[in-house]
Amino acid sequence: MSTLTEVAHTLVSNRRGILAADESIGTMSSRLESVGVEPTEENRRVYRELIVTTPKLSDSVSGVILADETIRQKLSDGQTFPEALAGIGVLAGIKVDTGAKPLAGAPNEKVTEGLDGLRERVTEYVRLGATFAKWRAVITISNSMPTERAVRSNAHALARYAGLCQEGGLVPIVEPEVLMDGDHSLAQCQQVTRAVLRCVFDELALMQVDLEGMILKPNMVVAGKDSSEQPGVEEVAQVTVETLRETVPPSVPGIAFLSGGQSPEVATSHLGAMQNLDPLPWELTYSFGRALVGPALETWRGNPDKWEAAQRALSERAVANAAARVESKG
Ligand code: 13P
């Protein structure tokens, strides 16, 4: 097994999942502000220290995705974040995209940027201790979206990113996120997710990306959050797995879902229901951001007296998701 394949397998096996703590400075700052914490560099660091020092984190978390700011910061004990994670048996990842920007000729659609200079940045991140990377593309559903232009541009960028990561020694997490925003139906989400994943795997093949050395991070197939018809847990699980079976080659070692704005409990239930749909050719796990850390942030609110309670809130979600991965067959 190559190192890339080993890292990819480590990230998705043994019931564990990936914790996404890689919010950009802007997003992290607004999340801190939403709970009354001043959005300073130091407060972003402290909050990330709370996450990675959560007791027994490594029982249910295999990797933590860091932001560029965080991978250069230190914990209060002087260790870097990758050093602290390595000390507890958790892999350090790094978000390498530089954000979704308006796509020319496609009003209201975005293309993710960050390819310029990426080869050099990958080399630097490997030196800083990262073993895997993330790039997120966003696709919006409406009557006129997504356009083929947006889907193909984003798929192309994802594949070029994945190729550069593998060349430089990082396992790429390939994240084409079909957003929950809007009132679209479950069927529309399925149709768009299917088309997006097909296009992404076509581009990955064109760039000769080694599928055994990557992780796919898709959305679950759900109805838009403003849709009046919300499917049940079993239906979401079944339609999501059906869509993935149609599009994702079995050589991909693992699929790690984003939570995308689902409540923590609902995201966990969906993950659990999917485990019953044997036989699955890939590991199905989580790479949640909000669904893992949301309750911890709400509990902490910058109050040092709530540090341990916040870590318990994170632990509870992580343990629940790891347990969902071995949901007993019903
Ligand atoms: P959410 O689980 O909050 O959607 O975040 C996952 C992620 O990494 C988005 O890029």
PDB file of C-alpha atoms in Angstrom, residues 77-326:
ATOM      1  CA  ASP A  77       1.849  24.113  25.962  1.00  0.00           C
ATOM      2  CA  GLY A  78       3.956  25.244  22.986  1.00  0.00           C
ATOM      3  CA  GLN A  79       3.144  22.379  20.604  1.00  0.00           C
ATOM      4  CA  THR A  80       1.915  23.133  17.112  1.00  0.00           C
ATOM      5  CA  PHE A  81      -1.548  21.820  16.268  1.00  0.00           C
ATOM      6  CA  PRO A  82      -0.171  19.001  14.047  1.00  0.00           C
ATOM      7  CA  GLU A  83       2.229  18.014  16.869  1.00  0.00           C
ATOM      8  CA  ALA A  84      -0.580  17.927  19.430  1.00  0.00           C
ATOM      9  CA  LEU A  85      -2.755  15.862  17.088  1.00  0.00           C
ATOM     10  CA  ALA A  86       0.070  13.432  16.293  1.00  0.00           C
ATOM     11  CA  GLY A  87       0.561  13.000  20.045  1.00  0.00           C
ATOM     12  CA  ILE A  88      -2.972  11.644  20.408  1.00  0.00           C
ATOM     13  CA  GLY A  89      -2.977   9.549  17.224  1.00  0.00           C
ATOM     14  CA  VAL A  90      -5.001  11.920  15.065  1.00  0.00           C
ATOM     15  CA  LEU A  91      -3.947  13.031  11.567  1.00  0.00           C
ATOM     16  CA  ALA A  92      -3.685  16.721  10.705  1.00  0.00           C
ATOM     17  CA  GLY A  93      -5.345  17.982   7.538  1.00  0.00           C
ATOM     18  CA  ILE A  94      -5.330  21.374   5.897  1.00  0.00           C
ATOM     19  CA  LYS A  95      -7.891  23.311   3.893  1.00  0.00           C
ATOM     20  CA  VAL A  96      -5.980  24.479   0.820  1.00  0.00           C
ATOM     21  CA  ASP A  97      -8.637  26.256  -1.199  1.00  0.00           C
ATOM     22  CA  THR A  98      -8.888  30.014  -0.888  1.00  0.00           C
ATOM     23  CA  GLY A  99     -12.649  30.209  -1.060  1.00  0.00           C
ATOM     24  CA  ALA A 100     -15.574  30.205  -3.491  1.00  0.00           C
ATOM     25  CA  LYS A 101     -15.612  33.316  -5.711  1.00  0.00           C
ATOM     26  CA  PRO A 102     -18.186  34.555  -8.264  1.00  0.00           C
ATOM     27  CA  LEU A 103     -17.841  32.649 -11.542  1.00  0.00           C
ATOM     28  CA  ALA A 104     -17.612  34.844 -14.637  1.00  0.00           C
ATOM     29  CA  GLY A 105     -20.640  34.523 -16.881  1.00  0.00           C
ATOM     30  CA  ALA A 106     -22.676  32.623 -14.283  1.00  0.00           C
ATOM     31  CA  PRO A 107     -24.571  35.052 -12.047  1.00  0.00           C
ATOM     32  CA  ASN A 108     -25.003  33.779  -8.461  1.00  0.00           C
ATOM     33  CA  GLU A 109     -22.724  30.789  -9.009  1.00  0.00           C
ATOM     34  CA  LYS A 110     -19.261  30.308  -7.629  1.00  0.00           C
ATOM     35  CA  VAL A 111     -16.029  28.622  -8.488  1.00  0.00           C
ATOM     36  CA  THR A 112     -13.509  27.720  -5.807  1.00  0.00           C
ATOM     37  CA  GLU A 113     -10.090  29.312  -6.152  1.00  0.00           C
ATOM     38  CA  GLY A 114      -6.647  28.402  -4.842  1.00  0.00           C
ATOM     39  CA  LEU A 115      -4.791  26.560  -7.614  1.00  0.00           C
ATOM     40  CA  ASP A 116      -2.168  29.255  -8.181  1.00  0.00           C
ATOM     41  CA  GLY A 117       0.913  28.412  -6.139  1.00  0.00           C
ATOM     42  CA  LEU A 118      -0.726  25.290  -4.744  1.00  0.00           C
ATOM     43  CA  ARG A 119       2.247  23.025  -5.504  1.00  0.00           C
ATOM     44  CA  GLU A 120       4.480  25.184  -3.272  1.00  0.00           C
ATOM     45  CA  ARG A 121       1.829  25.452  -0.546  1.00  0.00           C
ATOM     46  CA  VAL A 122       1.383  21.670  -0.503  1.00  0.00           C
ATOM     47  CA  THR A 123       5.129  21.294   0.076  1.00  0.00           C
ATOM     48  CA  GLU A 124       4.949  23.768   2.944  1.00  0.00           C
ATOM     49  CA  TYR A 125       1.922  22.098   4.542  1.00  0.00           C
ATOM     50  CA  VAL A 126       3.644  18.701   4.417  1.00  0.00           C
ATOM     51  CA  ARG A 127       6.598  20.312   6.201  1.00  0.00           C
ATOM     52  CA  LEU A 128       4.190  21.730   8.813  1.00  0.00           C
ATOM     53  CA  GLY A 129       2.838  18.234   9.511  1.00  0.00           C
ATOM     54  CA  ALA A 130      -0.252  17.835   7.325  1.00  0.00           C
ATOM     55  CA  THR A 131      -1.016  14.446   5.782  1.00  0.00           C
ATOM     56  CA  PHE A 132      -4.266  15.262   4.012  1.00  0.00           C
ATOM     57  CA  ALA A 133      -6.034  18.242   2.479  1.00  0.00           C
ATOM     58  CA  LYS A 134      -9.477  19.600   1.685  1.00  0.00           C
ATOM     59  CA  TRP A 135     -10.958  21.641  -1.147  1.00  0.00           C
ATOM     60  CA  ARG A 136     -14.644  22.575  -1.123  1.00  0.00           C
ATOM     61  CA  ALA A 137     -16.679  23.429  -4.205  1.00  0.00           C
ATOM     62  CA  VAL A 138     -20.217  24.758  -3.778  1.00  0.00           C
ATOM     63  CA  ILE A 139     -23.091  24.090  -6.147  1.00  0.00           C
ATOM     64  CA  THR A 140     -26.427  25.887  -5.815  1.00  0.00           C
ATOM     65  CA  ILE A 141     -29.788  24.494  -6.900  1.00  0.00           C
ATOM     66  CA  SER A 142     -32.538  26.745  -8.333  1.00  0.00           C
ATOM     67  CA  ASN A 143     -34.712  26.782 -11.449  1.00  0.00           C
ATOM     68  CA  SER A 144     -31.746  27.984 -13.488  1.00  0.00           C
ATOM     69  CA  MET A 145     -28.877  26.492 -11.497  1.00  0.00           C
ATOM     70  CA  PRO A 146     -26.536  24.783 -11.518  1.00  0.00           C
ATOM     71  CA  THR A 147     -25.287  25.671 -14.969  1.00  0.00           C
ATOM     72  CA  GLU A 148     -23.027  23.234 -16.743  1.00  0.00           C
ATOM     73  CA  ARG A 149     -20.406  25.982 -16.655  1.00  0.00           C
ATOM     74  CA  ALA A 150     -20.405  26.004 -12.849  1.00  0.00           C
ATOM     75  CA  VAL A 151     -20.390  22.224 -12.501  1.00  0.00           C
ATOM     76  CA  ARG A 152     -17.566  21.684 -14.968  1.00  0.00           C
ATOM     77  CA  SER A 153     -15.419  24.563 -13.699  1.00  0.00           C
ATOM     78  CA  ASN A 154     -15.657  23.311 -10.136  1.00  0.00           C
ATOM     79  CA  ALA A 155     -15.048  19.681 -11.079  1.00  0.00           C
ATOM     80  CA  HIS A 156     -12.005  20.694 -13.097  1.00  0.00           C
ATOM     81  CA  ALA A 157     -10.563  22.684 -10.181  1.00  0.00           C
ATOM     82  CA  LEU A 158     -11.221  19.819  -7.742  1.00  0.00           C
ATOM     83  CA  ALA A 159      -9.376  17.383  -9.997  1.00  0.00           C
ATOM     84  CA  ARG A 160      -6.389  19.683 -10.502  1.00  0.00           C
ATOM     85  CA  TYR A 161      -6.240  20.224  -6.732  1.00  0.00           C
ATOM     86  CA  ALA A 162      -6.409  16.466  -6.096  1.00  0.00           C
ATOM     87  CA  GLY A 163      -3.627  15.777  -8.578  1.00  0.00           C
ATOM     88  CA  LEU A 164      -1.341  18.403  -7.042  1.00  0.00           C
ATOM     89  CA  CYS A 165      -1.981  17.063  -3.535  1.00  0.00           C
ATOM     90  CA  GLN A 166      -1.153  13.494  -4.497  1.00  0.00           C
ATOM     91  CA  GLU A 167       1.974  14.620  -6.319  1.00  0.00           C
ATOM     92  CA  GLY A 168       3.109  16.449  -3.166  1.00  0.00           C
ATOM     93  CA  GLY A 169       2.156  13.677  -0.723  1.00  0.00           C
ATOM     94  CA  LEU A 170      -1.217  14.796   0.696  1.00  0.00           C
ATOM     95  CA  VAL A 171      -4.425  12.752   0.511  1.00  0.00           C
ATOM     96  CA  PRO A 172      -7.026  15.002  -1.101  1.00  0.00           C
ATOM     97  CA  ILE A 173     -10.510  15.236   0.332  1.00  0.00           C
ATOM     98  CA  VAL A 174     -12.603  16.064  -2.719  1.00  0.00           C
ATOM     99  CA  GLU A 175     -15.652  18.029  -1.580  1.00  0.00           C
ATOM    100  CA  PRO A 176     -18.299  18.965  -4.133  1.00  0.00           C
ATOM    101  CA  GLU A 177     -21.085  20.315  -1.906  1.00  0.00           C
ATOM    102  CA  VAL A 178     -24.580  20.641  -3.348  1.00  0.00           C
ATOM    103  CA  LEU A 179     -26.078  23.195  -0.972  1.00  0.00           C
ATOM    104  CA  MET A 180     -29.264  22.663   1.047  1.00  0.00           C
ATOM    105  CA  ASP A 181     -30.295  26.290   0.436  1.00  0.00           C
ATOM    106  CA  GLY A 182     -33.616  26.607  -1.409  1.00  0.00           C
ATOM    107  CA  ASP A 183     -36.938  24.821  -1.704  1.00  0.00           C
ATOM    108  CA  HIS A 184     -35.899  22.089  -4.133  1.00  0.00           C
ATOM    109  CA  SER A 185     -37.168  18.536  -3.769  1.00  0.00           C
ATOM    110  CA  LEU A 186     -35.255  15.418  -2.777  1.00  0.00           C
ATOM    111  CA  ALA A 187     -35.478  14.285  -6.430  1.00  0.00           C
ATOM    112  CA  GLN A 188     -33.898  17.531  -7.651  1.00  0.00           C
ATOM    113  CA  CYS A 189     -31.081  17.187  -5.141  1.00  0.00           C
ATOM    114  CA  GLN A 190     -30.518  13.624  -6.317  1.00  0.00           C
ATOM    115  CA  GLN A 191     -30.430  14.632  -9.956  1.00  0.00           C
ATOM    116  CA  VAL A 192     -27.968  17.469  -9.347  1.00  0.00           C
ATOM    117  CA  THR A 193     -25.768  15.436  -6.970  1.00  0.00           C
ATOM    118  CA  ARG A 194     -25.617  12.609  -9.507  1.00  0.00           C
ATOM    119  CA  ALA A 195     -24.617  14.973 -12.334  1.00  0.00           C
ATOM    120  CA  VAL A 196     -22.021  16.723 -10.185  1.00  0.00           C
ATOM    121  CA  LEU A 197     -20.420  13.482  -8.982  1.00  0.00           C
ATOM    122  CA  ARG A 198     -20.309  12.073 -12.521  1.00  0.00           C
ATOM    123  CA  CYS A 199     -18.559  15.200 -13.731  1.00  0.00           C
ATOM    124  CA  VAL A 200     -16.133  15.168 -10.780  1.00  0.00           C
ATOM    125  CA  PHE A 201     -15.129  11.533 -11.395  1.00  0.00           C
ATOM    126  CA  ASP A 202     -14.709  12.219 -15.137  1.00  0.00           C
ATOM    127  CA  GLU A 203     -12.318  15.056 -14.313  1.00  0.00           C
ATOM    128  CA  LEU A 204     -10.478  12.992 -11.684  1.00  0.00           C
ATOM    129  CA  ALA A 205      -9.943  10.297 -14.317  1.00  0.00           C
ATOM    130  CA  LEU A 206      -8.682  12.863 -16.813  1.00  0.00           C
ATOM    131  CA  MET A 207      -6.146  14.124 -14.271  1.00  0.00           C
ATOM    132  CA  GLN A 208      -5.160  10.528 -13.427  1.00  0.00           C
ATOM    133  CA  VAL A 209      -5.949  10.976  -9.758  1.00  0.00           C
ATOM    134  CA  ASP A 210      -5.397   7.744  -7.821  1.00  0.00           C
ATOM    135  CA  LEU A 211      -8.855   6.986  -6.459  1.00  0.00           C
ATOM    136  CA  GLU A 212      -7.421   4.723  -3.755  1.00  0.00           C
ATOM    137  CA  GLY A 213      -5.529   7.667  -2.323  1.00  0.00           C
ATOM    138  CA  MET A 214      -8.410  10.122  -1.920  1.00  0.00           C
ATOM    139  CA  ILE A 215     -11.575  10.617   0.116  1.00  0.00           C
ATOM    140  CA  LEU A 216     -14.866  11.884  -1.317  1.00  0.00           C
ATOM    141  CA  LYS A 217     -16.734  14.378   0.861  1.00  0.00           C
ATOM    142  CA  PRO A 218     -20.220  14.812  -0.589  1.00  0.00           C
ATOM    143  CA  ASN A 219     -23.491  16.202   0.680  1.00  0.00           C
ATOM    144  CA  MET A 220     -26.162  13.768   1.730  1.00  0.00           C
ATOM    145  CA  VAL A 221     -29.068  13.789  -0.719  1.00  0.00           C
ATOM    146  CA  VAL A 222     -31.751  15.812   1.079  1.00  0.00           C
ATOM    147  CA  ALA A 223     -34.569  18.186   0.148  1.00  0.00           C
ATOM    148  CA  GLY A 224     -33.862  21.933   0.211  1.00  0.00           C
ATOM    149  CA  LYS A 225     -34.200  23.369   3.687  1.00  0.00           C
ATOM    150  CA  ASP A 226     -37.169  25.522   2.593  1.00  0.00           C
ATOM    151  CA  SER A 227     -38.988  22.646   0.907  1.00  0.00           C
ATOM    152  CA  SER A 228     -42.395  21.849   2.394  1.00  0.00           C
ATOM    153  CA  GLU A 229     -41.835  18.138   1.743  1.00  0.00           C
ATOM    154  CA  GLN A 230     -39.105  16.794   3.973  1.00  0.00           C
ATOM    155  CA  PRO A 231     -38.284  13.096   3.455  1.00  0.00           C
ATOM    156  CA  GLY A 232     -37.794  10.758   6.399  1.00  0.00           C
ATOM    157  CA  VAL A 233     -34.466   9.438   7.619  1.00  0.00           C
ATOM    158  CA  GLU A 234     -34.743   6.082   5.817  1.00  0.00           C
ATOM    159  CA  GLU A 235     -35.580   7.717   2.511  1.00  0.00           C
ATOM    160  CA  VAL A 236     -32.631  10.120   2.711  1.00  0.00           C
ATOM    161  CA  ALA A 237     -30.328   7.225   3.550  1.00  0.00           C
ATOM    162  CA  GLN A 238     -31.615   5.069   0.734  1.00  0.00           C
ATOM    163  CA  VAL A 239     -31.563   7.799  -1.948  1.00  0.00           C
ATOM    164  CA  THR A 240     -28.118   9.001  -0.874  1.00  0.00           C
ATOM    165  CA  VAL A 241     -26.592   5.532  -1.074  1.00  0.00           C
ATOM    166  CA  GLU A 242     -28.360   4.869  -4.391  1.00  0.00           C
ATOM    167  CA  THR A 243     -26.860   8.066  -5.843  1.00  0.00           C
ATOM    168  CA  LEU A 244     -23.390   7.196  -4.587  1.00  0.00           C
ATOM    169  CA  ARG A 245     -23.586   3.644  -5.950  1.00  0.00           C
ATOM    170  CA  GLU A 246     -24.390   5.106  -9.373  1.00  0.00           C
ATOM    171  CA  THR A 247     -21.457   7.472  -9.393  1.00  0.00           C
ATOM    172  CA  VAL A 248     -18.614   6.593  -7.018  1.00  0.00           C
ATOM    173  CA  PRO A 249     -16.167   3.856  -8.078  1.00  0.00           C
ATOM    174  CA  PRO A 250     -15.599   1.134  -5.456  1.00  0.00           C
ATOM    175  CA  SER A 251     -11.865   1.863  -5.452  1.00  0.00           C
ATOM    176  CA  VAL A 252     -12.499   5.062  -3.457  1.00  0.00           C
ATOM    177  CA  PRO A 253     -11.727   3.897   0.111  1.00  0.00           C
ATOM    178  CA  GLY A 254     -14.150   6.128   1.887  1.00  0.00           C
ATOM    179  CA  ILE A 255     -16.943   8.634   1.641  1.00  0.00           C
ATOM    180  CA  ALA A 256     -17.021  11.171   4.475  1.00  0.00           C
ATOM    181  CA  PHE A 257     -20.156  13.293   4.505  1.00  0.00           C
ATOM    182  CA  LEU A 258     -20.360  16.984   5.295  1.00  0.00           C
ATOM    183  CA  SER A 259     -23.292  18.014   7.496  1.00  0.00           C
ATOM    184  CA  GLY A 260     -24.220  21.076   5.451  1.00  0.00           C
ATOM    185  CA  GLY A 261     -26.583  22.709   7.952  1.00  0.00           C
ATOM    186  CA  GLN A 262     -28.471  19.609   9.133  1.00  0.00           C
ATOM    187  CA  SER A 263     -28.948  19.512  12.885  1.00  0.00           C
ATOM    188  CA  PRO A 264     -26.335  17.390  14.663  1.00  0.00           C
ATOM    189  CA  GLU A 265     -28.897  14.734  15.611  1.00  0.00           C
ATOM    190  CA  VAL A 266     -30.410  14.472  12.127  1.00  0.00           C
ATOM    191  CA  ALA A 267     -26.992  14.214  10.465  1.00  0.00           C
ATOM    192  CA  THR A 268     -26.100  11.375  12.848  1.00  0.00           C
ATOM    193  CA  SER A 269     -29.403   9.559  12.196  1.00  0.00           C
ATOM    194  CA  HIS A 270     -28.866   9.747   8.445  1.00  0.00           C
ATOM    195  CA  LEU A 271     -25.343   8.381   8.799  1.00  0.00           C
ATOM    196  CA  GLY A 272     -26.599   5.518  10.968  1.00  0.00           C
ATOM    197  CA  ALA A 273     -29.439   4.585   8.606  1.00  0.00           C
ATOM    198  CA  MET A 274     -27.011   4.323   5.685  1.00  0.00           C
ATOM    199  CA  GLN A 275     -24.880   1.700   7.423  1.00  0.00           C
ATOM    200  CA  ASN A 276     -27.779  -0.748   7.144  1.00  0.00           C
ATOM    201  CA  LEU A 277     -27.808  -0.623   3.359  1.00  0.00           C
ATOM    202  CA  ASP A 278     -25.330  -3.449   2.744  1.00  0.00           C
ATOM    203  CA  PRO A 279     -23.267  -4.200   0.827  1.00  0.00           C
ATOM    204  CA  LEU A 280     -21.446  -0.879   0.690  1.00  0.00           C
ATOM    205  CA  PRO A 281     -18.294  -0.880  -1.436  1.00  0.00           C
ATOM    206  CA  TRP A 282     -16.716   1.981   0.505  1.00  0.00           C
ATOM    207  CA  GLU A 283     -16.527   3.040   4.160  1.00  0.00           C
ATOM    208  CA  LEU A 284     -19.254   5.589   4.906  1.00  0.00           C
ATOM    209  CA  THR A 285     -18.190   8.052   7.558  1.00  0.00           C
ATOM    210  CA  TYR A 286     -18.433  11.673   8.641  1.00  0.00           C
ATOM    211  CA  SER A 287     -16.400  14.793   8.084  1.00  0.00           C
ATOM    212  CA  PHE A 288     -18.727  17.118   9.905  1.00  0.00           C
ATOM    213  CA  GLY A 289     -18.056  20.673  10.931  1.00  0.00           C
ATOM    214  CA  ARG A 290     -21.141  22.241  12.474  1.00  0.00           C
ATOM    215  CA  ALA A 291     -22.774  18.900  13.366  1.00  0.00           C
ATOM    216  CA  LEU A 292     -19.750  18.030  15.512  1.00  0.00           C
ATOM    217  CA  VAL A 293     -18.648  21.332  17.006  1.00  0.00           C
ATOM    218  CA  GLY A 294     -21.865  23.403  17.013  1.00  0.00           C
ATOM    219  CA  PRO A 295     -23.050  22.276  20.479  1.00  0.00           C
ATOM    220  CA  ALA A 296     -19.534  22.790  21.917  1.00  0.00           C
ATOM    221  CA  LEU A 297     -19.330  26.356  20.630  1.00  0.00           C
ATOM    222  CA  GLU A 298     -22.814  27.123  21.992  1.00  0.00           C
ATOM    223  CA  THR A 299     -21.797  25.733  25.384  1.00  0.00           C
ATOM    224  CA  TRP A 300     -18.416  27.452  25.582  1.00  0.00           C
ATOM    225  CA  ARG A 301     -19.340  31.006  24.517  1.00  0.00           C
ATOM    226  CA  GLY A 302     -15.836  32.094  25.498  1.00  0.00           C
ATOM    227  CA  ASN A 303     -16.373  31.286  29.174  1.00  0.00           C
ATOM    228  CA  PRO A 304     -13.339  29.477  30.695  1.00  0.00           C
ATOM    229  CA  ASP A 305     -15.650  27.895  33.280  1.00  0.00           C
ATOM    230  CA  LYS A 306     -17.486  26.133  30.444  1.00  0.00           C
ATOM    231  CA  TRP A 307     -14.340  24.655  28.887  1.00  0.00           C
ATOM    232  CA  GLU A 308     -14.918  21.121  30.118  1.00  0.00           C
ATOM    233  CA  ALA A 309     -18.670  21.190  29.479  1.00  0.00           C
ATOM    234  CA  ALA A 310     -17.970  22.312  25.906  1.00  0.00           C
ATOM    235  CA  GLN A 311     -15.494  19.471  25.421  1.00  0.00           C
ATOM    236  CA  ARG A 312     -18.109  17.051  26.751  1.00  0.00           C
ATOM    237  CA  ALA A 313     -20.602  18.425  24.192  1.00  0.00           C
ATOM    238  CA  LEU A 314     -18.109  17.774  21.386  1.00  0.00           C
ATOM    239  CA  SER A 315     -17.282  14.355  22.747  1.00  0.00           C
ATOM    240  CA  GLU A 316     -20.945  13.434  22.872  1.00  0.00           C
ATOM    241  CA  ARG A 317     -21.423  14.213  19.166  1.00  0.00           C
ATOM    242  CA  ALA A 318     -18.212  12.436  18.152  1.00  0.00           C
ATOM    243  CA  VAL A 319     -19.128   9.314  20.130  1.00  0.00           C
ATOM    244  CA  ALA A 320     -22.680   9.345  18.700  1.00  0.00           C
ATOM    245  CA  ASN A 321     -21.352   9.483  15.140  1.00  0.00           C
ATOM    246  CA  ALA A 322     -18.817   6.720  15.715  1.00  0.00           C
ATOM    247  CA  ALA A 323     -21.628   4.618  17.209  1.00  0.00           C
ATOM    248  CA  ALA A 324     -23.843   5.380  14.198  1.00  0.00           C
ATOM    249  CA  ARG A 325     -21.202   3.801  11.990  1.00  0.00           C
ATOM    250  CA  VAL A 326     -21.866   0.418  13.569  1.00  0.00           C
TER     251      VAL A 326
END
